[in-house]
Coordinates of N, CA and C in Angstrom, one line a residue:
M1 N 78.9 5.2 13.8 CA 79.7 6.0 12.8 C 79.2 7.4 12.9
K2 N 80.1 8.4 12.8 CA 79.8 9.8 12.9 C 80.3 10.6 11.8
R3 N 79.5 11.0 10.9 CA 79.8 11.9 9.8 C 80.9 11.4 8.8
D4 N 81.1 10.1 8.7 CA 82.1 9.6 7.8 C 81.4 9.5 6.4
E5 N 82.1 10.0 5.4 CA 81.5 9.9 4.1 C 81.8 8.5 3.5
N6 N 80.8 7.9 2.9 CA 81.0 6.7 2.2 C 79.8 6.4 1.2
R7 N 80.1 5.7 0.2 CA 79.1 5.4 -0.8 C 77.9 4.6 -0.3
E8 N 78.2 3.6 0.6 CA 77.1 2.7 1.1 C 76.1 3.5 1.9
E9 N 76.5 4.5 2.7 CA 75.6 5.3 3.5 C 74.8 6.2 2.5
G10 N 75.4 6.7 1.5 CA 74.7 7.5 0.5 C 73.6 6.7 -0.2
L11 N 73.9 5.5 -0.6 CA 72.9 4.6 -1.3 C 71.8 4.3 -0.3
K12 N 72.1 4.0 0.9 CA 71.1 3.8 1.9 C 70.2 5.0 2.1
A13 N 70.7 6.2 2.2 CA 70.0 7.4 2.4 C 69.0 7.6 1.2
L14 N 69.5 7.4 0.0 CA 68.7 7.5 -1.2 C 67.5 6.5 -1.2
D15 N 67.8 5.3 -0.7 CA 66.7 4.3 -0.7 C 65.7 4.6 0.4
E16 N 66.1 5.2 1.5 CA 65.2 5.4 2.7 C 64.6 6.8 2.8
C17 N 65.0 7.7 2.0 CA 64.5 9.1 2.2 C 63.0 9.2 1.8
E18 N 62.3 10.2 2.4 CA 61.0 10.4 2.0 C 60.9 11.2 0.7
Y19 N 61.9 12.0 0.4 CA 61.9 12.8 -0.8 C 63.4 13.1 -1.1
M20 N 63.7 13.6 -2.3 CA 65.0 14.0 -2.7 C 64.9 15.5 -3.2
V21 N 66.0 16.2 -3.2 CA 66.0 17.5 -3.7 C 67.0 17.5 -4.9
L22 N 66.5 17.9 -6.1 CA 67.2 17.9 -7.3 C 67.7 19.3 -7.6
A23 N 69.0 19.4 -7.7 CA 69.7 20.7 -8.0 C 70.1 20.7 -9.4
M24 N 69.9 21.8 -10.1 CA 70.3 21.9 -11.5 C 70.6 23.3 -11.9
T25 N 70.9 23.5 -13.1 CA 71.2 24.9 -13.6 C 70.2 25.3 -14.6
D26 N 69.7 26.5 -14.6 CA 68.7 27.0 -15.5 C 69.4 27.5 -16.8
R27 N 68.6 27.9 -17.8 CA 69.2 28.3 -19.1 C 70.2 29.5 -19.0
L28 N 70.0 30.3 -17.9 CA 70.9 31.5 -17.7 C 72.1 31.2 -16.8
G29 N 72.2 29.9 -16.5 CA 73.4 29.5 -15.6 C 73.1 29.7 -14.1
E30 N 71.9 30.0 -13.8 CA 71.5 30.2 -12.4 C 71.1 28.9 -11.7
P31 N 71.4 28.8 -10.4 CA 70.9 27.6 -9.7 C 69.4 27.5 -9.6
Y32 N 68.9 26.2 -9.6 CA 67.5 26.0 -9.5 C 67.4 24.6 -8.8
C33 N 66.6 24.5 -7.8 CA 66.4 23.1 -7.1 C 65.0 23.0 -6.7
L34 N 64.5 21.7 -6.5 CA 63.2 21.5 -6.0 C 63.1 20.1 -5.5
P35 N 62.2 19.8 -4.6 CA 62.0 18.5 -4.1 C 61.3 17.6 -5.1
L36 N 61.5 16.3 -5.0 CA 60.8 15.4 -5.9 C 60.8 14.0 -5.2
N37 N 59.9 13.2 -5.7 CA 59.8 11.8 -5.3 C 60.6 11.0 -6.3
G38 N 61.8 10.5 -5.8 CA 62.6 9.7 -6.7 C 62.9 8.4 -6.1
V39 N 63.3 7.5 -6.9 CA 63.6 6.1 -6.4 C 64.9 5.7 -7.1
R40 N 65.8 5.1 -6.3 CA 67.0 4.5 -6.8 C 66.8 3.1 -7.3
V41 N 67.2 2.8 -8.5 CA 67.2 1.5 -9.1 C 68.6 1.2 -9.6
G42 N 69.4 0.4 -8.9 CA 70.8 0.2 -9.3 C 71.6 1.5 -9.3
E43 N 72.2 1.8 -10.4 CA 73.0 3.0 -10.5 C 72.3 4.2 -11.1
C44 N 71.0 4.3 -10.9 CA 70.3 5.4 -11.4 C 69.1 5.8 -10.5
V45 N 68.6 7.0 -10.6 CA 67.4 7.4 -9.9 C 66.4 7.8 -10.9
Y46 N 65.2 7.3 -10.7 CA 64.0 7.7 -11.6 C 63.1 8.7 -10.9
F47 N 62.6 9.6 -11.6 CA 61.5 10.5 -11.1 C 60.6 10.8 -12.3
H48 N 59.5 11.4 -12.0 CA 58.5 11.8 -13.0 C 58.1 13.2 -12.8
C49 N 57.5 13.8 -13.8 CA 57.1 15.2 -13.7 C 56.1 15.5 -14.9
A50 N 55.6 16.7 -14.9 CA 54.8 17.1 -16.1 C 55.6 17.1 -17.3
R51 N 55.0 17.2 -18.5 CA 55.7 17.2 -19.7 C 56.2 18.6 -20.1
R52 N 55.9 19.6 -19.4 CA 56.4 21.0 -19.6 C 56.7 21.6 -18.3
G53 N 57.6 22.6 -18.3 CA 57.9 23.4 -17.1 C 59.4 23.7 -17.0
E54 N 59.6 24.5 -16.0 CA 61.0 25.0 -15.8 C 62.0 23.9 -15.5
K55 N 61.6 22.9 -14.8 CA 62.5 21.8 -14.5 C 62.9 21.1 -15.8
L56 N 62.0 20.9 -16.7 CA 62.4 20.3 -18.0 C 63.3 21.2 -18.8
D57 N 63.0 22.5 -18.8 CA 63.9 23.4 -19.5 C 65.3 23.4 -19.0
C58 N 65.4 23.3 -17.7 CA 66.7 23.2 -17.0 C 67.5 21.9 -17.4
L59 N 66.8 20.8 -17.3 CA 67.4 19.5 -17.5 C 67.8 19.4 -19.0
R60 N 67.0 19.9 -19.9 CA 67.4 19.8 -21.3 C 68.6 20.7 -21.7
A61 N 68.7 21.8 -21.0 CA 69.8 22.8 -21.3 C 71.1 22.3 -20.6
H62 N 70.9 21.8 -19.4 CA 72.1 21.4 -18.6 C 71.8 20.1 -17.8
P63 N 72.1 19.0 -18.4 CA 71.7 17.7 -17.8 C 72.6 17.3 -16.6
A64 N 73.6 17.9 -16.3 CA 74.4 17.6 -15.1 C 73.6 18.1 -13.8
V65 N 73.4 17.1 -12.9 CA 72.6 17.5 -11.7 C 73.2 16.9 -10.5
C66 N 72.7 17.4 -9.3 CA 73.1 16.9 -8.0 C 71.8 16.6 -7.3
I67 N 71.7 15.5 -6.6 CA 70.6 15.1 -5.8 C 71.0 15.0 -4.3
T68 N 70.2 15.5 -3.4 CA 70.5 15.3 -2.0 C 69.3 14.6 -1.4
A69 N 69.6 13.9 -0.4 CA 68.5 13.1 0.3 C 68.9 13.0 1.8
V70 N 67.9 13.2 2.7 CA 68.1 13.1 4.1 C 67.1 12.0 4.6
G71 N 67.6 11.1 5.4 CA 66.8 10.0 5.9 C 67.0 9.9 7.4
G72 N 66.1 9.4 8.1 CA 66.2 9.1 9.5 C 66.6 10.3 10.4
Q73 N 66.1 11.4 10.1 CA 66.4 12.6 10.8 C 65.7 12.6 12.2
Q74 N 66.5 12.9 13.2 CA 65.9 12.9 14.6 C 66.6 14.0 15.4
V75 N 65.9 15.0 15.8 CA 66.5 16.1 16.6 C 66.6 15.5 18.1
V76 N 67.8 15.7 18.7 CA 68.0 15.3 20.1 C 68.2 16.7 20.8
Q77 N 67.0 17.2 21.3 CA 67.0 18.5 21.9 C 67.9 18.7 23.0
A78 N 68.0 17.7 23.9 CA 68.8 17.8 25.1 C 70.3 18.0 24.8
E79 N 70.7 17.5 23.6 CA 72.1 17.5 23.2 C 72.4 18.6 22.1
Y80 N 71.3 19.3 21.7 CA 71.4 20.4 20.7 C 72.1 19.8 19.4
T81 N 71.6 18.7 19.0 CA 72.2 18.1 17.8 C 71.1 17.3 17.0
T82 N 71.4 16.8 15.9 CA 70.5 16.1 15.0 C 71.1 14.8 14.5
L83 N 70.4 13.7 14.7 CA 70.9 12.4 14.1 C 70.3 12.3 12.7
F84 N 71.1 11.7 11.8 CA 70.6 11.7 10.4 C 71.5 10.7 9.6
T85 N 71.0 10.4 8.4 CA 71.8 9.9 7.3 C 71.5 10.8 6.1
C86 N 72.4 11.0 5.2 CA 72.2 11.8 4.1 C 73.1 11.4 2.9
A87 N 72.7 11.8 1.7 CA 73.4 11.5 0.5 C 73.6 12.7 -0.3
V88 N 74.7 12.7 -1.0 CA 74.9 13.7 -2.1 C 75.2 12.8 -3.3
A89 N 74.4 12.9 -4.4 CA 74.6 12.1 -5.6 C 74.7 13.0 -6.8
R90 N 75.6 12.7 -7.6 CA 75.8 13.5 -8.9 C 75.6 12.6 -10.1
G91 N 75.1 13.2 -11.1 CA 74.9 12.4 -12.3 C 74.4 13.3 -13.5
R92 N 74.0 12.6 -14.5 CA 73.4 13.2 -15.7 C 72.0 12.8 -15.9
A93 N 71.1 13.7 -16.1 CA 69.7 13.5 -16.3 C 69.4 13.1 -17.8
V94 N 68.6 12.1 -18.0 CA 68.3 11.6 -19.3 C 66.8 11.4 -19.3
E95 N 66.1 12.0 -20.3 CA 64.7 11.8 -20.5 C 64.4 10.4 -21.0
V96 N 63.6 9.7 -20.4 CA 63.3 8.3 -20.8 C 62.2 8.4 -21.8
T97 N 62.4 7.8 -23.0 CA 61.4 7.8 -24.1 C 60.9 6.4 -24.4
D98 N 61.6 5.4 -24.0 CA 61.2 4.0 -24.2 C 60.0 3.7 -23.3
P99 N 58.9 3.3 -23.9 CA 57.7 3.1 -23.0 C 57.9 2.0 -21.9
E100 N 58.6 1.0 -22.2 CA 58.8 -0.1 -21.2 C 59.7 0.4 -20.1
E101 N 60.7 1.2 -20.4 CA 61.6 1.8 -19.3 C 60.8 2.8 -18.5
M102 N 59.9 3.6 -19.2 CA 59.0 4.5 -18.5 C 58.2 3.7 -17.5
R103 N 57.6 2.7 -17.9 CA 56.8 1.8 -17.0 C 57.6 1.3 -15.8
R104 N 58.8 0.8 -16.1 CA 59.6 0.3 -15.0 C 60.0 1.4 -14.0
G105 N 60.3 2.6 -14.5 CA 60.6 3.7 -13.6 C 59.4 4.1 -12.8
L106 N 58.2 4.2 -13.4 CA 57.0 4.5 -12.7 C 56.6 3.4 -11.7
R107 N 56.8 2.2 -12.1 CA 56.5 1.1 -11.2 C 57.4 1.1 -9.9
A108 N 58.7 1.4 -10.1 CA 59.6 1.5 -9.0 C 59.2 2.7 -8.1
I109 N 58.8 3.8 -8.6 CA 58.3 4.9 -7.8 C 57.1 4.5 -7.0
C110 N 56.1 3.8 -7.7 CA 54.9 3.4 -7.0 C 55.2 2.4 -5.9
E111 N 56.2 1.5 -6.1 CA 56.5 0.5 -5.1 C 57.1 1.2 -3.9
K112 N 57.9 2.2 -4.1 CA 58.5 2.9 -3.0 C 57.5 3.8 -2.2
Y113 N 56.7 4.5 -2.9 CA 55.8 5.5 -2.3 C 54.4 5.1 -2.0
T114 N 54.0 4.0 -2.6 CA 52.6 3.5 -2.3 C 52.7 2.0 -2.1
P115 N 53.5 1.5 -1.1 CA 53.7 0.0 -1.0 C 52.4 -0.7 -0.5
D116 N 51.5 0.1 0.2 CA 50.3 -0.5 0.7 C 49.2 -0.6 -0.3
C117 N 49.4 -0.1 -1.6 CA 48.4 -0.1 -2.6 C 48.8 -0.8 -3.9
P118 N 49.3 -2.0 -3.8 CA 49.9 -2.6 -5.0 C 48.9 -3.0 -6.1
G119 N 47.6 -3.1 -5.7 CA 46.6 -3.6 -6.6 C 46.3 -2.7 -7.8
R120 N 46.6 -1.4 -7.6 CA 46.2 -0.4 -8.7 C 47.4 0.1 -9.4
V121 N 48.6 -0.4 -9.1 CA 49.8 0.2 -9.7 C 49.7 0.2 -11.3
E122 N 49.4 -0.9 -11.9 CA 49.4 -1.0 -13.3 C 48.4 -0.1 -13.9
E123 N 47.2 -0.1 -13.3 CA 46.1 0.8 -13.8 C 46.5 2.3 -13.7
V124 N 47.2 2.7 -12.6 CA 47.6 4.1 -12.5 C 48.7 4.4 -13.5
I125 N 49.6 3.5 -13.7 CA 50.7 3.7 -14.7 C 50.1 3.9 -16.1
E126 N 49.2 3.1 -16.5 CA 48.6 3.2 -17.8 C 47.8 4.5 -17.9
K127 N 47.1 4.9 -16.9 CA 46.3 6.1 -16.9 C 47.2 7.3 -17.1
Y128 N 48.3 7.4 -16.4 CA 49.1 8.6 -16.4 C 50.3 8.6 -17.3
L129 N 50.6 7.5 -17.9 CA 51.7 7.4 -18.8 C 51.7 8.4 -19.9
P130 N 50.6 8.7 -20.6 CA 50.6 9.7 -21.6 C 50.8 11.1 -21.1
A131 N 50.6 11.3 -19.9 CA 50.6 12.7 -19.3 C 51.9 13.1 -18.6
V132 N 52.8 12.1 -18.4 CA 54.0 12.4 -17.6 C 55.3 12.2 -18.4
S133 N 56.3 12.9 -17.9 CA 57.7 12.7 -18.4 C 58.4 12.0 -17.4
V134 N 59.1 10.9 -17.8 CA 59.9 10.1 -16.9 C 61.4 10.4 -17.1
W135 N 62.1 10.6 -16.1 CA 63.6 11.0 -16.2 C 64.4 10.0 -15.4
R136 N 65.6 9.7 -15.8 CA 66.6 8.9 -15.2 C 67.8 9.7 -14.9
V137 N 68.3 9.6 -13.7 CA 69.6 10.3 -13.5 C 70.6 9.1 -13.4
D138 N 71.6 9.1 -14.3 CA 72.6 8.1 -14.3 C 73.7 8.6 -13.3
L139 N 73.8 7.9 -12.2 CA 74.7 8.3 -11.1 C 76.2 8.2 -11.5
T140 N 77.0 9.2 -11.2 CA 78.4 9.2 -11.5 C 79.2 9.2 -10.2
S141 N 78.5 9.7 -9.1 CA 79.2 9.6 -7.8 C 78.1 9.7 -6.7
V142 N 78.3 9.0 -5.6 CA 77.4 9.0 -4.4 C 78.3 9.0 -3.2
S143 N 78.0 9.9 -2.3 CA 78.6 9.9 -1.0 C 77.5 10.1 0.1
G144 N 77.8 9.5 1.2 CA 76.8 9.6 2.3 C 77.5 9.9 3.6
R145 N 76.7 10.4 4.5 CA 77.1 10.7 5.9 C 76.1 10.2 6.8
R146 N 76.5 9.9 8.0 CA 75.6 9.4 9.0 C 76.1 10.0 10.4
K147 N 75.1 10.4 11.2 CA 75.4 10.8 12.5 C 74.4 10.0 13.4
D148 N 74.8 9.0 14.1 CA 73.8 8.2 14.8 C 74.1 8.2 16.3
T149 N 75.0 9.0 16.8 CA 75.2 9.2 18.2 C 75.3 10.7 18.4
P150 N 74.8 11.2 19.6 CA 74.9 12.7 19.9 C 76.3 13.2 20.1

């Protein structure tokens, strides 16, 4: 497949990417984006952050967001091209306040980013739960693209 947009490719890119970029709008209506470690669980993406900061100010003022993710990127120098999968996902950011949902979101993040260290997941979650803010982006649209031949 070459650059065809579809939902399944987008979901796959969200699942396989090393990181995502969250785009949002600040209080003045200006664009603001930053990379984060997110994980897709069904029709939402979870991420965590500090309890204060510009990102939280943006999300609270304007919860409509866009997430991009790139996976499987490989430069083919001899062909002057890049092979990749990518996603563009849109949705609304919601601050998670239920402690059990916070734990589920953090557990999913740990399972994606530290799969070789399952023994300490619960200990780490309990240690950092009071210090983090957990957010969920409820996805409203996902599209993906793939270029797997030069």
